[in-house]
């Protein structure tokens, strides 16, 4: 049995110090959402590509891979770069799975982003790929930016996502 007073327990349950500093003020997020809804990528290029991996027949967003999705939200909603970014979502199903599994995976990822307050205007759905080779149980996430976008932003995004993926993969192993 753990000892301690009720006030000590309350400290444990309190949010981490500085958690509020990370979040943008609501008016700033509203401005970003409005900008995203009205903006267009004229010459989009793939800045980086990432994947969620699934078990055979699985369609829900794998909980252990949500850290990758959270990192992508931060990259799309980053207000300091001034660059508009969107995310293309493509579901894949391998030959051993039902054809609709690919679209269900893409839809689940899309809904996950919507549930986490990403404006629908930032999310692009592509046709799902059915009957892919064995081992193609994935959802591909392509971060899109304007052609010729800032190289430093691309490098920072790739570095951050590499670190997140390495951390996520270490949880599996």
Short mmCIF file of C-alpha atoms in Angstrom, two decimals:
data_model
loop_
_atom_site.label_atom_id
_atom_site.label_comp_id
_atom_site.label_asym_id
_atom_site.label_seq_id
_atom_site.Cartn_x
_atom_site.Cartn_y
_atom_site.Cartn_z
CA UNK A 1 0.00 0.00 0.00
CA UNK A 2 1.31 3.40 -0.95
CA UNK A 3 1.25 6.06 1.71
CA UNK A 4 0.73 9.76 1.27
CA UNK A 5 -1.76 12.47 1.78
CA UNK A 6 -4.58 13.42 -0.55
CA UNK A 7 -2.73 16.60 -1.52
CA UNK A 8 0.32 14.56 -2.60
CA UNK A 9 -1.94 12.40 -4.73
CA UNK A 10 -3.45 15.50 -6.33
CA UNK A 11 0.02 16.65 -7.38
CA UNK A 12 0.59 13.35 -9.17
CA UNK A 13 -2.69 13.71 -11.05
CA UNK A 14 -2.06 17.34 -12.07
CA UNK A 15 -1.01 18.03 -15.67
CA UNK A 16 2.69 18.41 -16.40
CA UNK A 17 4.18 21.80 -15.72
CA UNK A 18 4.30 23.85 -18.88
CA UNK A 19 1.64 21.83 -20.70
CA UNK A 20 -0.41 24.97 -21.32
CA UNK A 21 2.64 26.72 -22.80
CA UNK A 22 2.77 24.20 -25.65
CA UNK A 23 -0.77 24.83 -26.83
CA UNK A 24 -1.57 27.76 -29.08
CA UNK A 25 -4.21 30.17 -27.78
CA UNK A 26 -7.67 29.34 -29.20
CA UNK A 27 -7.77 32.53 -31.29
CA UNK A 28 -4.42 31.61 -32.91
CA UNK A 29 -5.65 28.10 -33.77
CA UNK A 30 -8.84 29.56 -35.22
CA UNK A 31 -6.77 31.85 -37.43
CA UNK A 32 -4.67 28.90 -38.60
CA UNK A 33 -7.77 26.85 -39.38
CA UNK A 34 -9.31 29.72 -41.33
CA UNK A 35 -6.09 30.26 -43.27
CA UNK A 36 -5.93 26.54 -44.11
CA UNK A 37 -9.55 26.45 -45.25
CA UNK A 38 -9.03 29.32 -47.68
CA UNK A 39 -5.52 28.57 -48.95
CA UNK A 40 -4.42 26.48 -51.90
CA UNK A 41 -1.20 24.67 -52.68
CA UNK A 42 -0.45 25.66 -56.28
CA UNK A 43 2.43 23.27 -56.93
CA UNK A 44 2.34 20.71 -54.12
CA UNK A 45 5.30 18.46 -53.56
CA UNK A 46 5.79 15.62 -51.09
CA UNK A 47 7.92 16.96 -48.25
CA UNK A 48 8.04 13.64 -46.41
CA UNK A 49 6.29 10.27 -46.43
CA UNK A 50 5.46 8.15 -43.40
CA UNK A 51 3.48 4.99 -42.75
CA UNK A 52 1.29 3.40 -40.14
CA UNK A 53 1.68 -0.38 -40.07
CA UNK A 54 -1.19 -2.78 -39.29
CA UNK A 55 -1.84 -6.38 -38.40
CA UNK A 56 -3.70 -8.50 -40.92
CA UNK A 57 -7.30 -7.23 -41.17
CA UNK A 58 -6.76 -4.40 -38.64
CA UNK A 59 -8.31 -1.06 -39.58
CA UNK A 60 -8.26 1.09 -36.42
CA UNK A 61 -5.38 3.50 -35.85
CA UNK A 62 -2.77 1.51 -33.92
CA UNK A 63 -2.46 3.12 -30.49
CA UNK A 64 1.32 2.69 -30.36
CA UNK A 65 1.67 4.66 -33.60
CA UNK A 66 -0.36 7.70 -32.52
CA UNK A 67 2.87 9.56 -31.66
CA UNK A 68 3.63 9.75 -35.39
CA UNK A 69 0.20 11.27 -36.05
CA UNK A 70 0.70 13.82 -33.26
CA UNK A 71 4.05 14.83 -34.76
CA UNK A 72 2.38 15.29 -38.15
CA UNK A 73 -0.26 17.54 -36.58
CA UNK A 74 2.50 19.71 -35.16
CA UNK A 75 4.17 19.91 -38.56
CA UNK A 76 0.95 20.82 -40.37
CA UNK A 77 -0.16 23.39 -37.81
CA UNK A 78 3.26 24.99 -37.19
CA UNK A 79 2.54 28.72 -37.40
CA UNK A 80 6.15 29.94 -37.45
CA UNK A 81 7.14 28.71 -40.91
CA UNK A 82 4.45 30.56 -42.85
CA UNK A 83 4.25 27.59 -45.20
CA UNK A 84 0.95 25.87 -45.87
CA UNK A 85 1.11 22.10 -45.48
CA UNK A 86 -1.43 19.42 -46.16
CA UNK A 87 -1.51 15.69 -45.57
CA UNK A 88 -2.42 13.12 -48.21
CA UNK A 89 -3.80 9.87 -46.73
CA UNK A 90 -3.64 6.63 -48.72
CA UNK A 91 -4.83 3.29 -47.33
CA UNK A 92 -3.30 0.00 -48.50
CA UNK A 93 -4.54 -3.58 -48.14
CA UNK A 94 -2.58 -6.63 -49.15
CA UNK A 95 -3.91 -9.47 -51.29
CA UNK A 96 -4.93 -11.58 -48.25
CA UNK A 97 -7.32 -8.86 -47.00
CA UNK A 98 -10.78 -7.78 -48.08
CA UNK A 99 -10.62 -4.88 -50.60
CA UNK A 100 -12.55 -2.48 -48.34
CA UNK A 101 -9.87 -2.74 -45.60
CA UNK A 102 -7.65 -0.25 -47.45
CA UNK A 103 -10.34 2.44 -47.48
CA UNK A 104 -11.34 1.69 -43.88
CA UNK A 105 -7.73 2.27 -42.78
CA UNK A 106 -7.56 5.60 -44.60
CA UNK A 107 -10.96 6.64 -43.20
CA UNK A 108 -9.91 5.74 -39.64
CA UNK A 109 -6.77 7.89 -39.93
CA UNK A 110 -8.77 10.77 -41.44
CA UNK A 111 -11.30 10.60 -38.58
CA UNK A 112 -8.47 10.43 -36.02
CA UNK A 113 -7.10 13.73 -37.35
CA UNK A 114 -10.58 15.31 -37.35
CA UNK A 115 -11.09 14.14 -33.73
CA UNK A 116 -7.79 15.87 -32.89
CA UNK A 117 -8.98 19.23 -34.30
CA UNK A 118 -7.15 19.17 -37.62
CA UNK A 119 -9.14 21.19 -40.16
CA UNK A 120 -10.55 18.97 -42.91
CA UNK A 121 -9.10 21.39 -45.48
CA UNK A 122 -5.60 20.19 -44.50
CA UNK A 123 -6.43 16.53 -45.17
CA UNK A 124 -6.51 15.05 -48.66
CA UNK A 125 -7.88 11.59 -49.29
CA UNK A 126 -6.47 9.56 -52.16
CA UNK A 127 -7.81 6.39 -53.71
CA UNK A 128 -7.12 3.35 -51.57
CA UNK A 129 -4.84 0.64 -52.94
CA UNK A 130 -6.29 -2.86 -52.76
CA UNK A 131 -4.57 -6.14 -53.55
CA UNK A 132 -1.10 -4.77 -52.83
CA UNK A 133 1.73 -7.27 -52.32
CA UNK A 134 1.96 -9.21 -49.05
CA UNK A 135 3.21 -7.02 -46.23
CA UNK A 136 1.50 -3.90 -47.61
CA UNK A 137 -0.79 -3.47 -44.60
CA UNK A 138 -0.36 0.24 -44.11
CA UNK A 139 -1.66 3.76 -44.38
CA UNK A 140 0.72 6.10 -46.15
CA UNK A 141 0.86 9.70 -44.96
CA UNK A 142 2.41 12.20 -47.37
CA UNK A 143 3.17 15.63 -45.96
CA UNK A 144 2.70 18.10 -48.82
CA UNK A 145 4.14 21.57 -49.11
CA UNK A 146 4.52 24.16 -51.83
CA UNK A 147 7.04 23.18 -54.50
CA UNK A 148 10.45 24.58 -53.60
CA UNK A 149 9.41 25.03 -49.95
CA UNK A 150 12.01 25.82 -47.33
CA UNK A 151 14.66 23.10 -47.16
CA UNK A 152 15.20 23.77 -43.48
CA UNK A 153 11.54 23.02 -42.74
CA UNK A 154 11.79 19.77 -44.70
CA UNK A 155 14.95 18.74 -42.86
CA UNK A 156 13.46 19.56 -39.47
CA UNK A 157 10.30 17.60 -40.27
CA UNK A 158 12.19 14.55 -41.46
CA UNK A 159 14.50 14.62 -38.43
CA UNK A 160 11.60 14.93 -35.99
CA UNK A 161 9.60 12.16 -37.62
CA UNK A 162 12.66 9.89 -37.79
CA UNK A 163 13.10 10.32 -34.03
CA UNK A 164 9.39 9.69 -33.40
CA UNK A 165 9.42 6.58 -35.59
CA UNK A 166 12.56 5.25 -33.87
CA UNK A 167 10.88 5.78 -30.51
CA UNK A 168 7.64 4.12 -31.70
CA UNK A 169 9.49 1.14 -33.15
CA UNK A 170 11.44 0.68 -29.92
CA UNK A 171 8.07 0.20 -28.16
CA UNK A 172 7.36 -2.84 -30.39
CA UNK A 173 10.59 -4.56 -29.90
#
